[in-house]
Amino acid sequence: MTETMNAAAFLDACAVDPDVLLLRPDYRALLLVVDGSAADAFDHNADAVDALVSAAETRARGLLAERSADELPHVASWRDAYRAFGAKPQRTRNSLEALTRRAELALPRVNALTDISNAISVLHQIPLGGEDLDRYQGPARLMRAAGTETFDTVVNGETILEHPEPGEVVWCDTAGVTCRRWNWRQGRRTSLSNDTRTALFILDALAPVSDEALHAAGDALVEALSSGTGNVQVSKRLVAA
């Protein structure tokens, strides 16, 4: 986010392209800008993060004891959305499915902000990604890629540049792609870290998830982030057709 753009202006400038909504008119994105919830603020409150992650793992085990991951209602909707733009959901799983499957055994531990957002994603069954807003260049935009955009990722321990497939649904800023295949894989440039001070969280919803359930997930995320320090400032916007 540029120094001249505050949180409200940033959120107002974020957009979902009409071509994406033609694929899924039921799509909604809840965008949260959270300022003041640094990962290192949880150093004295690691037990709270551990408890949240443990609750998510228990939730995943309960869900997957009743049905397979691809039969979970929101996961199934995202599989259909991936097929709509040409992705193979069994090969590139949406983030909700990938995290729920991993949580059955154990969620990966990265840093406090990422661990919290992953846990909320599983608990509320909502795809949820976090970005370091200070590393953004311009507003966030969800669009269908031309195929020439750049995406930085890590392969075999080395950072490389990739390009999305033409027509692929991607989040981007003016510098390049920040997340491929809607919510499949986030880039390195804007990823959350222990140095993050202002974060952008994107919560994705398709039917049958209601707006109320989407906002409940956002509220739970803010509550968890506030446990590290009571000083967070939150701005939010719901983007829908």
Short mmCIF file of C-alpha atoms in Angstrom, two decimals:
data_model
loop_
_atom_site.label_atom_id
_atom_site.label_comp_id
_atom_site.label_asym_id
_atom_site.label_seq_id
_atom_site.Cartn_x
_atom_site.Cartn_y
_atom_site.Cartn_z
CA MET A 1 0.00 0.00 0.00
CA THR A 2 1.43 3.38 -0.93
CA GLU A 3 2.18 5.89 1.80
CA THR A 4 -0.44 8.28 0.41
CA MET A 5 -3.23 5.66 0.54
CA ASN A 6 -4.91 4.94 3.88
CA ALA A 7 -6.83 1.75 4.67
CA ALA A 8 -10.21 3.14 3.63
CA ALA A 9 -8.89 4.44 0.32
CA PHE A 10 -7.11 1.15 -0.34
CA LEU A 11 -10.27 -0.88 0.26
CA ASP A 12 -12.38 1.45 -1.88
CA ALA A 13 -9.94 0.93 -4.75
CA CYS A 14 -9.95 -2.89 -4.53
CA ALA A 15 -12.05 -4.61 -7.17
CA VAL A 16 -13.40 -7.89 -8.49
CA ASP A 17 -13.58 -7.87 -12.29
CA PRO A 18 -16.95 -8.57 -13.94
CA ASP A 19 -15.40 -11.50 -15.85
CA VAL A 20 -14.83 -13.26 -12.51
CA LEU A 21 -18.39 -12.65 -11.37
CA LEU A 22 -19.67 -14.08 -14.64
CA LEU A 23 -18.03 -17.35 -13.59
CA ARG A 24 -19.59 -17.28 -10.13
CA PRO A 25 -22.21 -14.57 -9.51
CA ASP A 26 -22.50 -15.86 -5.93
CA TYR A 27 -18.88 -14.96 -5.12
CA ARG A 28 -18.16 -12.54 -2.30
CA ALA A 29 -14.88 -11.28 -0.85
CA LEU A 30 -14.60 -9.87 2.65
CA LEU A 31 -11.50 -7.69 2.78
CA LEU A 32 -10.02 -6.79 6.17
CA VAL A 33 -7.15 -4.40 6.78
CA VAL A 34 -5.76 -5.02 10.26
CA ASP A 35 -3.18 -2.60 11.61
CA GLY A 36 -1.17 -3.12 14.78
CA SER A 37 -1.30 -6.91 15.15
CA ALA A 38 2.33 -7.87 14.62
CA ALA A 39 3.36 -11.52 14.75
CA ASP A 40 5.94 -10.83 17.46
CA ALA A 41 3.18 -9.44 19.69
CA PHE A 42 2.12 -13.06 20.24
CA ASP A 43 5.46 -14.08 21.75
CA HIS A 44 3.97 -13.70 25.22
CA ASN A 45 0.66 -15.27 24.21
CA ALA A 46 1.74 -18.32 22.21
CA ASP A 47 -0.64 -20.54 24.17
CA ALA A 48 -3.63 -18.74 22.65
CA VAL A 49 -2.36 -19.43 19.13
CA ASP A 50 -1.62 -23.06 20.02
CA ALA A 51 -5.15 -23.48 21.40
CA LEU A 52 -6.71 -22.01 18.25
CA VAL A 53 -4.66 -24.28 15.99
CA SER A 54 -5.54 -27.30 18.14
CA ALA A 55 -9.25 -26.42 17.91
CA ALA A 56 -8.98 -26.23 14.12
CA GLU A 57 -7.30 -29.62 13.95
CA THR A 58 -10.05 -31.12 16.10
CA ARG A 59 -12.67 -29.50 13.86
CA ALA A 60 -11.07 -30.98 10.74
CA ARG A 61 -10.97 -34.47 12.23
CA GLY A 62 -14.65 -34.22 13.10
CA LEU A 63 -15.61 -33.04 9.63
CA LEU A 64 -13.56 -35.68 7.83
CA ALA A 65 -14.86 -38.45 10.07
CA GLU A 66 -18.31 -37.83 8.59
CA ARG A 67 -17.46 -37.38 4.89
CA SER A 68 -14.56 -36.97 2.49
CA ALA A 69 -13.01 -33.55 2.03
CA ASP A 70 -14.41 -33.08 -1.46
CA GLU A 71 -17.93 -33.64 -0.11
CA LEU A 72 -17.73 -30.74 2.37
CA PRO A 73 -20.23 -28.14 1.07
CA HIS A 74 -17.93 -25.14 0.65
CA VAL A 75 -15.05 -27.27 -0.62
CA ALA A 76 -17.36 -28.74 -3.27
CA SER A 77 -18.40 -25.24 -4.37
CA TRP A 78 -14.79 -24.23 -4.76
CA ARG A 79 -14.03 -27.36 -6.77
CA ASP A 80 -16.79 -26.32 -9.17
CA ALA A 81 -15.39 -22.77 -9.34
CA TYR A 82 -11.94 -24.09 -10.20
CA ARG A 83 -13.36 -26.22 -13.01
CA ALA A 84 -15.15 -23.14 -14.37
CA PHE A 85 -11.84 -21.45 -15.25
CA GLY A 86 -10.08 -24.62 -16.37
CA ALA A 87 -8.19 -25.71 -13.24
CA LYS A 88 -8.15 -29.34 -12.14
CA PRO A 89 -9.30 -29.29 -8.48
CA GLN A 90 -7.89 -32.72 -7.73
CA ARG A 91 -4.42 -31.51 -8.73
CA THR A 92 -4.49 -27.92 -7.48
CA ARG A 93 -6.71 -27.89 -4.41
CA ASN A 94 -8.37 -24.73 -3.19
CA SER A 95 -6.86 -23.45 0.04
CA LEU A 96 -9.80 -24.52 2.19
CA GLU A 97 -9.60 -28.13 1.03
CA ALA A 98 -5.81 -28.22 1.29
CA LEU A 99 -5.80 -26.82 4.82
CA THR A 100 -8.67 -29.03 6.03
CA ARG A 101 -6.90 -32.13 4.75
CA ARG A 102 -3.63 -31.07 6.42
CA ALA A 103 -5.37 -30.13 9.66
CA GLU A 104 -6.64 -33.69 10.07
CA LEU A 105 -3.04 -34.57 10.96
CA ALA A 106 -1.52 -31.20 11.90
CA LEU A 107 -1.63 -27.69 10.52
CA PRO A 108 1.69 -26.23 9.35
CA ARG A 109 3.17 -23.64 11.70
CA VAL A 110 4.60 -20.60 9.92
CA ASN A 111 4.22 -17.45 12.03
CA ALA A 112 1.50 -16.24 14.40
CA LEU A 113 -0.47 -14.24 11.83
CA THR A 114 -0.46 -17.07 9.29
CA ASP A 115 -1.18 -19.72 11.94
CA ILE A 116 -4.19 -17.75 13.20
CA SER A 117 -5.63 -17.16 9.73
CA ASN A 118 -5.16 -20.84 8.80
CA ALA A 119 -6.95 -21.94 11.97
CA ILE A 120 -9.88 -19.57 11.39
CA SER A 121 -10.13 -20.82 7.81
CA VAL A 122 -10.55 -24.42 8.96
CA LEU A 123 -12.81 -23.61 11.90
CA HIS A 124 -15.21 -21.56 9.77
CA GLN A 125 -14.69 -23.46 6.51
CA ILE A 126 -13.82 -20.26 4.61
CA PRO A 127 -10.79 -19.81 2.30
CA LEU A 128 -8.71 -17.10 3.97
CA GLY A 129 -5.43 -15.56 2.85
CA GLY A 130 -3.22 -12.98 4.55
CA GLU A 131 -0.90 -10.45 2.92
CA ASP A 132 1.62 -7.89 4.14
CA LEU A 133 -0.05 -4.66 3.03
CA ASP A 134 3.16 -2.62 3.27
CA ARG A 135 4.54 -4.75 0.43
CA TYR A 136 1.56 -4.10 -1.82
CA GLN A 137 1.83 -1.79 -4.79
CA GLY A 138 -1.59 -0.33 -5.48
CA PRO A 139 -4.96 -1.92 -4.64
CA ALA A 140 -5.91 -5.59 -4.77
CA ARG A 141 -7.77 -6.79 -7.87
CA LEU A 142 -9.31 -10.17 -8.64
CA MET A 143 -9.18 -10.77 -12.37
CA ARG A 144 -8.77 -13.35 -15.11
CA ALA A 145 -5.13 -13.43 -16.14
CA ALA A 146 -3.80 -12.66 -19.59
CA GLY A 147 -0.95 -15.08 -18.91
CA THR A 148 1.82 -12.48 -19.06
CA GLU A 149 1.62 -11.46 -15.40
CA THR A 150 4.46 -12.46 -13.05
CA PHE A 151 4.15 -14.51 -9.88
CA ASP A 152 7.03 -15.14 -7.50
CA THR A 153 7.11 -18.48 -5.74
CA VAL A 154 9.57 -21.02 -4.34
CA VAL A 155 10.45 -24.29 -6.07
CA ASN A 156 13.03 -26.64 -4.51
CA GLY A 157 14.07 -23.90 -2.13
CA GLU A 158 14.72 -21.31 -4.85
CA THR A 159 12.61 -18.24 -5.68
CA ILE A 160 11.43 -18.27 -9.28
CA LEU A 161 9.02 -16.29 -11.45
CA GLU A 162 6.03 -18.04 -12.99
CA HIS A 163 3.15 -16.91 -15.17
CA PRO A 164 -0.51 -17.83 -14.61
CA GLU A 165 -2.46 -19.62 -17.31
CA PRO A 166 -4.54 -17.39 -19.61
CA GLY A 167 -8.01 -17.08 -18.09
CA GLU A 168 -6.87 -18.19 -14.64
CA VAL A 169 -8.49 -16.29 -11.76
CA VAL A 170 -5.79 -14.41 -9.84
CA TRP A 171 -5.43 -11.73 -7.19
CA CYS A 172 -2.91 -9.08 -8.17
CA ASP A 173 -1.63 -5.59 -7.52
CA THR A 174 0.09 -3.30 -10.00
CA ALA A 175 3.39 -5.19 -9.58
CA GLY A 176 2.10 -8.67 -10.36
CA VAL A 177 0.10 -11.64 -9.13
CA THR A 178 -0.20 -12.01 -5.36
CA CYS A 179 -2.27 -15.23 -5.34
CA ARG A 180 -2.84 -17.78 -8.12
CA ARG A 181 -5.99 -19.75 -8.90
CA TRP A 182 -8.26 -17.60 -6.75
CA ASN A 183 -6.94 -18.90 -3.43
CA TRP A 184 -4.60 -21.75 -4.30
CA ARG A 185 -1.10 -20.36 -3.71
CA GLN A 186 0.13 -16.99 -2.45
CA GLY A 187 3.27 -15.25 -3.68
CA ARG A 188 6.38 -14.58 -1.65
CA ARG A 189 6.58 -10.82 -2.21
CA THR A 190 3.52 -9.96 -0.12
CA SER A 191 3.47 -12.92 2.29
CA LEU A 192 2.94 -12.43 6.01
CA SER A 193 6.03 -12.50 8.21
CA ASN A 194 7.17 -11.63 11.71
CA ASP A 195 7.88 -8.13 10.38
CA THR A 196 4.31 -7.53 9.20
CA ARG A 197 2.65 -4.57 10.89
CA THR A 198 -0.37 -4.02 8.63
CA ALA A 199 -2.09 -7.03 7.11
CA LEU A 200 -4.70 -7.53 4.43
CA PHE A 201 -6.90 -10.58 4.89
CA ILE A 202 -9.12 -11.86 2.07
CA LEU A 203 -11.99 -14.17 3.00
CA ASP A 204 -13.68 -15.91 0.03
CA ALA A 205 -17.25 -17.15 -0.04
CA LEU A 206 -19.48 -19.02 -2.48
CA ALA A 207 -22.94 -20.46 -1.94
CA PRO A 208 -24.02 -22.10 0.31
CA VAL A 209 -22.03 -19.83 2.67
CA SER A 210 -24.12 -16.84 3.78
CA ASP A 211 -22.97 -13.26 4.28
CA GLU A 212 -23.61 -13.76 7.99
CA ALA A 213 -21.25 -16.75 8.12
CA LEU A 214 -18.64 -14.82 6.15
CA HIS A 215 -18.77 -11.89 8.55
CA ALA A 216 -18.68 -14.27 11.53
CA ALA A 217 -15.40 -15.69 10.23
CA GLY A 218 -14.04 -12.16 9.85
CA ASP A 219 -15.10 -11.25 13.39
CA ALA A 220 -13.45 -14.40 14.76
CA LEU A 221 -10.23 -13.52 12.93
CA VAL A 222 -10.20 -9.99 14.37
CA GLU A 223 -10.89 -11.32 17.86
CA ALA A 224 -8.00 -13.77 17.60
CA LEU A 225 -5.63 -11.13 16.25
CA SER A 226 -6.64 -8.76 19.06
CA SER A 227 -5.51 -11.29 21.66
CA GLY A 228 -1.87 -10.44 20.93
CA THR A 229 -2.41 -6.75 21.54
CA GLY A 230 -5.60 -4.86 22.25
CA ASN A 231 -4.50 -2.07 19.97
CA VAL A 232 -5.55 -3.26 16.51
CA GLN A 233 -7.41 -1.03 14.07
CA VAL A 234 -9.67 -2.77 11.56
CA SER A 235 -11.16 -1.55 8.30
CA LYS A 236 -13.30 -3.83 6.15
CA ARG A 237 -15.28 -4.04 2.94
CA LEU A 238 -17.53 -6.68 1.45
CA VAL A 239 -17.17 -6.94 -2.34
CA ALA A 240 -20.00 -8.71 -4.17
CA ALA A 241 -21.88 -8.69 -7.46
#
